[in-house]
Coordinates of N, CA and C in Angstrom, one line a residue:
X1 N 101.0 80.3 100.4 CA 102.0 81.3 100.2 C 102.1 82.2 101.5
X2 N 102.0 81.6 102.6 CA 102.0 82.3 103.9 C 103.4 82.6 104.3
X3 N 103.6 83.6 105.1 CA 104.9 83.9 105.7 C 104.7 84.1 107.2
X4 N 105.7 83.9 108.0 CA 105.6 84.0 109.4 C 105.8 85.5 109.8
X5 N 104.7 86.1 110.0 CA 104.8 87.5 110.5 C 104.4 87.6 111.9
X6 N 104.3 88.8 112.4 CA 104.0 89.1 113.8 C 102.7 88.5 114.3
X7 N 101.7 88.5 113.4 CA 100.4 87.9 113.7 C 100.5 86.4 113.9
X8 N 101.3 85.8 113.0 CA 101.5 84.3 113.1 C 102.3 83.9 114.3
X9 N 103.3 84.7 114.6 CA 104.1 84.4 115.8 C 103.2 84.5 117.0
X10 N 102.3 85.5 117.1 CA 101.4 85.6 118.2 C 100.4 84.4 118.3
X11 N 99.9 84.0 117.1 CA 99.0 82.9 117.1 C 99.7 81.6 117.6
X12 N 100.9 81.4 117.1 CA 101.6 80.2 117.5 C 101.9 80.1 119.0
X13 N 102.2 81.3 119.6 CA 102.6 81.3 121.0 C 101.4 81.4 121.9
X14 N 100.2 81.6 121.4 CA 99.0 81.6 122.2 C 98.2 80.3 121.9
X15 N 98.6 79.5 121.0 CA 98.0 78.2 120.7 C 98.0 77.3 122.0
X16 N 96.8 76.8 122.4 CA 96.8 75.9 123.6 C 97.8 74.7 123.5
X17 N 98.0 74.2 122.3 CA 99.0 73.1 122.2 C 100.4 73.6 122.6
X18 N 100.8 74.8 122.2 CA 102.1 75.3 122.6 C 102.2 75.4 124.2
X19 N 101.1 76.0 124.7 CA 101.1 76.1 126.2 C 101.2 74.8 126.9
X20 N 100.5 73.8 126.4 CA 100.5 72.5 127.0 C 101.9 71.8 126.8
X21 N 102.5 72.0 125.6 CA 103.8 71.5 125.4 C 104.9 72.0 126.3
X22 N 104.8 73.3 126.5 CA 105.7 74.0 127.5 C 105.5 73.5 128.9
X23 N 104.2 73.4 129.3 CA 103.9 73.0 130.7 C 104.4 71.6 130.9
X24 N 104.3 70.7 129.9 CA 104.8 69.3 130.0 C 106.3 69.2 130.1
X25 N 107.0 70.3 129.7 CA 108.5 70.2 129.8 C 109.0 70.6 131.1
X26 N 108.2 71.3 131.9 CA 108.7 71.9 133.2 C 107.8 71.5 134.4
X27 N 108.4 71.4 135.5 CA 107.7 71.2 136.7 C 107.8 72.4 137.6
X28 N 106.8 72.5 138.5 CA 106.8 73.6 139.5 C 106.6 75.0 138.9
X29 N 107.1 76.0 139.5 CA 107.0 77.3 139.1 C 108.0 77.7 138.1
X30 N 107.6 78.1 136.9 CA 108.5 78.6 135.9 C 108.0 79.9 135.3
X31 N 108.9 80.5 134.6 CA 108.5 81.8 134.0 C 109.0 81.8 132.5
X32 N 108.1 82.1 131.6 CA 108.4 82.1 130.2 C 108.9 83.5 129.9
X33 N 110.0 83.5 129.1 CA 110.6 84.7 128.6 C 110.8 84.6 127.1
X34 N 110.2 85.5 126.4 CA 110.2 85.4 124.9 C 111.3 86.4 124.5
X35 N 112.2 86.0 123.6 CA 113.2 86.9 123.0 C 112.7 87.3 121.7
X36 N 112.4 88.6 121.6 CA 111.8 89.1 120.4 C 112.5 90.4 119.9
X37 N 112.3 90.7 118.6 CA 112.8 91.9 118.0 C 111.6 92.6 117.3
X38 N 110.7 93.2 118.0 CA 109.6 93.8 117.4 C 110.1 94.9 116.4
X39 N 109.6 94.9 115.2 CA 110.2 95.8 114.2 C 110.0 97.3 114.5
X40 N 109.0 97.6 115.3 CA 108.7 99.0 115.6 C 109.4 99.4 116.9
X41 N 110.0 98.5 117.6 CA 110.6 98.8 118.9 C 112.1 98.4 119.0
X42 N 112.5 97.4 118.2 CA 113.8 96.9 118.4 C 114.9 97.8 117.9
X43 N 116.1 97.7 118.5 CA 117.3 98.4 118.1 C 117.9 97.5 117.0
X44 N 118.8 98.1 116.3 CA 119.6 97.4 115.3 C 121.0 97.3 115.6
X45 N 121.7 96.3 115.1 CA 123.1 96.1 115.4 C 123.9 96.8 114.2
X46 N 125.2 96.7 114.2 CA 126.0 97.4 113.2 C 125.8 97.0 111.8
X47 N 125.1 95.8 111.6 CA 124.8 95.3 110.3 C 123.4 95.8 109.9
X48 N 122.7 96.5 110.8 CA 121.3 96.9 110.5 C 120.3 95.9 110.8
X49 N 120.7 94.8 111.4 CA 119.7 93.7 111.8 C 119.1 94.0 113.1
X50 N 117.8 93.7 113.2 CA 117.1 93.9 114.5 C 117.7 93.0 115.6
X51 N 117.8 93.5 116.8 CA 118.4 92.8 117.9 C 117.3 92.3 118.8
X52 N 117.2 91.1 119.2 CA 116.2 90.5 120.1 C 116.5 91.0 121.5
X53 N 115.4 91.1 122.3 CA 115.6 91.4 123.7 C 114.5 90.6 124.4
X54 N 114.7 90.4 125.7 CA 113.8 89.5 126.5 C 112.5 90.3 126.8
X55 N 111.4 89.6 126.7 CA 110.1 90.1 127.2 C 109.5 89.0 128.1
X56 N 109.0 89.5 129.3 CA 108.5 88.6 130.3 C 107.1 88.0 129.9
X57 N 106.5 87.3 130.9 CA 105.2 86.7 130.7 C 104.1 87.6 130.2
X58 N 104.2 88.9 130.5 CA 103.1 89.8 130.1 C 102.9 89.8 128.6
X59 N 104.0 89.5 127.9 CA 103.9 89.6 126.4 C 102.8 88.6 125.8
X60 N 102.5 87.6 126.6 CA 101.5 86.6 126.1 C 100.2 87.3 126.0
X61 N 99.9 88.2 126.9 CA 98.6 88.9 126.7 C 98.6 89.8 125.5
X62 N 99.7 90.4 125.2 CA 99.9 91.2 123.9 C 99.7 90.2 122.7
X63 N 100.3 89.0 122.8 CA 100.2 88.1 121.7 C 98.7 87.7 121.5
X64 N 98.0 87.6 122.6 CA 96.6 87.2 122.5 C 95.8 88.3 121.7
X65 N 96.1 89.5 121.9 CA 95.4 90.6 121.2 C 95.9 90.6 119.8
X66 N 97.2 90.5 119.6 CA 97.8 90.5 118.2 C 97.3 89.4 117.4
X67 N 97.1 88.2 117.9 CA 96.6 87.1 117.2 C 95.2 87.3 116.7
X68 N 94.5 88.0 117.4 CA 93.1 88.4 117.0 C 93.0 89.4 115.9
X69 N 94.1 90.2 115.8 CA 94.2 91.2 114.8 C 94.7 90.8 113.4
X70 N 94.8 89.5 113.2 CA 95.4 89.0 112.0 C 94.6 89.4 110.8
X71 N 93.4 89.7 111.0 CA 92.5 90.2 109.8 C 93.1 91.5 109.2
X72 N 93.9 92.2 110.0 CA 94.5 93.4 109.5 C 95.6 93.2 108.5
X73 N 96.1 91.9 108.5 CA 97.3 91.6 107.6 C 97.0 92.0 106.2
X74 N 98.0 92.8 105.6 CA 97.9 93.2 104.3 C 97.0 94.4 104.0
X75 N 96.3 94.9 105.0 CA 95.4 96.0 104.9 C 96.1 97.3 105.2
X76 N 95.4 98.4 104.9 CA 96.0 99.7 105.2 C 96.3 99.9 106.7
X77 N 95.6 99.1 107.6 CA 95.8 99.3 109.0 C 96.9 98.3 109.5
X78 N 97.5 97.6 108.7 CA 98.6 96.6 109.1 C 99.9 97.4 109.3
X79 N 100.2 97.7 110.5 CA 101.4 98.5 110.7 C 102.7 97.7 110.5
X80 N 102.6 96.4 110.6 CA 103.8 95.5 110.3 C 104.0 95.3 108.8
X81 N 102.9 95.4 108.1 CA 103.0 95.2 106.6 C 103.7 96.3 105.9
X82 N 104.0 97.4 106.6 CA 104.6 98.5 106.0 C 106.2 98.4 106.1
X83 N 106.7 97.5 106.8 CA 108.1 97.3 106.9 C 108.7 96.8 105.6
X84 N 110.0 97.1 105.4 CA 110.7 96.6 104.2 C 110.6 95.1 104.1
X85 N 110.8 94.4 105.3 CA 110.7 93.0 105.3 C 109.4 92.4 104.8
X86 N 108.3 93.0 105.2 CA 107.0 92.5 104.8 C 106.8 92.8 103.3
X87 N 107.2 94.0 102.9 CA 107.0 94.3 101.5 C 107.8 93.4 100.6
X88 N 109.0 93.1 101.0 CA 109.9 92.1 100.3 C 109.2 90.8 100.2
X89 N 108.7 90.3 101.4 CA 108.1 89.0 101.4 C 106.9 88.9 100.4
X90 N 106.1 89.9 100.4 CA 104.9 89.9 99.5 C 105.4 90.0 98.0
X91 N 106.5 90.7 97.7 CA 107.0 90.8 96.4 C 107.6 89.4 96.0
X92 N 108.3 88.8 96.9 CA 108.9 87.5 96.6 C 107.8 86.4 96.3
X93 N 106.7 86.5 97.0 CA 105.6 85.6 96.8 C 105.1 85.8 95.3
X94 N 104.9 87.0 94.9 CA 104.4 87.3 93.6 C 105.4 86.9 92.5
X95 N 106.7 87.1 92.8 CA 107.8 86.6 91.9 C 107.8 85.1 91.8
X96 N 107.7 84.4 92.9 CA 107.6 83.0 92.9 C 106.4 82.5 92.1
X97 N 105.3 83.0 92.3 CA 104.1 82.6 91.6 C 104.2 82.8 90.1
X98 N 104.8 84.0 89.7 CA 105.0 84.2 88.3 C 106.0 83.2 87.7
X99 N 107.1 82.9 88.5 CA 108.0 81.9 88.0 C 107.4 80.6 87.8
X100 N 106.6 80.2 88.8 CA 105.9 78.9 88.6 C 105.0 78.8 87.4
X101 N 104.2 79.9 87.2 CA 103.3 80.0 86.1 C 104.1 79.9 84.8
X102 N 105.3 80.6 84.7 CA 106.1 80.5 83.5 C 106.7 79.1 83.3
X103 N 107.1 78.5 84.4 CA 107.7 77.1 84.3 C 106.6 76.1 83.8
X104 N 105.4 76.3 84.4 CA 104.3 75.3 84.0 C 104.0 75.5 82.5
X105 N 104.0 76.7 82.0 CA 103.7 77.0 80.6 C 104.7 76.3 79.7
X106 N 105.9 76.1 80.1 CA 106.9 75.5 79.2 C 107.4 74.2 79.7
X107 N 106.7 73.5 80.6 CA 107.1 72.3 81.2 C 107.2 71.2 80.2
X108 N 108.3 70.4 80.3 CA 108.4 69.2 79.5 C 109.4 68.3 80.2
X109 N 109.6 67.1 79.6 CA 110.4 66.1 80.3 C 111.9 66.6 80.4
X110 N 112.3 67.4 79.6 CA 113.7 67.9 79.6 C 113.9 68.9 80.7
X111 N 112.9 69.6 81.2 CA 113.1 70.6 82.2 C 112.4 70.3 83.5
X112 N 111.8 69.2 83.6 CA 111.0 68.8 84.8 C 111.8 68.8 86.1
X113 N 113.0 68.3 86.1 CA 113.8 68.2 87.3 C 114.2 69.6 87.8
X114 N 114.5 70.5 86.8 CA 114.9 71.9 87.2 C 113.6 72.6 87.7
X115 N 112.5 72.4 87.1 CA 111.2 73.0 87.5 C 110.9 72.5 88.9
X116 N 111.1 71.3 89.2 CA 110.8 70.8 90.6 C 111.7 71.4 91.6
X117 N 113.0 71.5 91.2 CA 114.0 72.2 92.1 C 113.6 73.6 92.4
X118 N 113.2 74.3 91.4 CA 112.7 75.7 91.6 C 111.5 75.8 92.4
X119 N 110.5 74.9 92.2 CA 109.3 74.9 92.9 C 109.5 74.6 94.4
X120 N 110.5 73.8 94.7 CA 110.8 73.5 96.1 C 111.7 74.5 96.8
X121 N 112.1 75.5 96.2 CA 112.9 76.5 96.9 C 112.3 77.0 98.2
X122 N 111.0 77.3 98.3 CA 110.5 77.8 99.6 C 110.7 76.8 100.7
X123 N 110.9 75.6 100.5 CA 111.0 74.6 101.5 C 112.3 74.8 102.3
X124 N 113.3 75.6 101.7 CA 114.6 75.8 102.4 C 114.6 77.1 103.2
X125 N 113.5 77.9 103.1 CA 113.4 79.1 103.8 C 113.2 78.9 105.3
X126 N 114.1 79.4 106.1 CA 114.1 79.2 107.6 C 114.2 80.5 108.3
X127 N 113.7 80.5 109.5 CA 113.9 81.7 110.4 C 113.0 82.8 110.2
X128 N 113.5 83.9 110.7 CA 112.7 85.2 110.7 C 113.6 86.3 110.6
X129 N 113.2 87.3 109.9 CA 114.0 88.5 109.7 C 115.2 88.3 108.9
X130 N 116.4 88.8 109.4 CA 117.6 88.7 108.6 C 118.1 87.2 108.4
X131 N 117.7 86.3 109.4 CA 118.0 84.9 109.2 C 117.3 84.3 108.0
X132 N 116.0 84.7 107.9 CA 115.2 84.2 106.7 C 115.7 84.8 105.5
X133 N 116.1 86.1 105.5 CA 116.6 86.7 104.3 C 117.8 86.0 103.7
X134 N 118.6 85.5 104.6 CA 119.8 84.8 104.2 C 119.6 83.4 103.6
X135 N 118.3 82.9 103.8 CA 118.0 81.5 103.3 C 117.3 81.6 101.9
X136 N 116.9 82.8 101.5 CA 116.1 82.9 100.3 C 117.0 83.2 99.1
X137 N 117.1 82.3 98.2 CA 117.9 82.5 97.0 C 117.1 82.1 95.8
X138 N 116.1 83.0 95.4 CA 115.2 82.6 94.3 C 116.0 82.3 93.0
X139 N 115.6 81.3 92.4 CA 116.0 80.9 91.0 C 117.5 80.9 90.9
X140 N 118.2 80.5 91.9 CA 119.7 80.4 91.9 C 120.4 81.7 92.0
X141 N 119.8 82.8 92.2 CA 120.5 84.1 92.4 C 121.0 84.2 93.8
X142 N 122.1 85.0 93.9 CA 122.6 85.2 95.2 C 122.0 86.5 95.8
X143 N 122.0 86.6 97.1 CA 121.5 87.8 97.8 C 120.1 87.5 98.3
X144 N 119.3 88.5 98.6 CA 118.0 88.4 99.2 C 116.9 88.4 98.2
X145 N 117.2 88.3 96.9 CA 116.1 88.3 95.9 C 116.0 89.5 95.2

């Protein structure tokens, strides 16, 4: 029941496999630019969505530090965990787990297909931030949950 937060983004971007994959795609001198919308720094658009902006190669050093701080996730020291998005993600995980527990308690041949469809809902979640919020439709409801 993991979600892609800032610590996970940092881990993925500092993974040696990622670095190797990027290096294999380009020859010569190249510069990596990461387009990010850090929740504590990003501006918002007219819809209230965070707007990405470019960050140069220096951000990989920051990613390295952030990846090592993943132990803060969910703790009182987790500054990212205090955002509305993170609180919503944690609540949705709890709601999903409760729904699965309820489905399992009443599972039978007549509702198996529906139970499987509901259990597979997280497979359709894509993206990050407002993009992700638009893909999450728990138990057939519209909106962000």
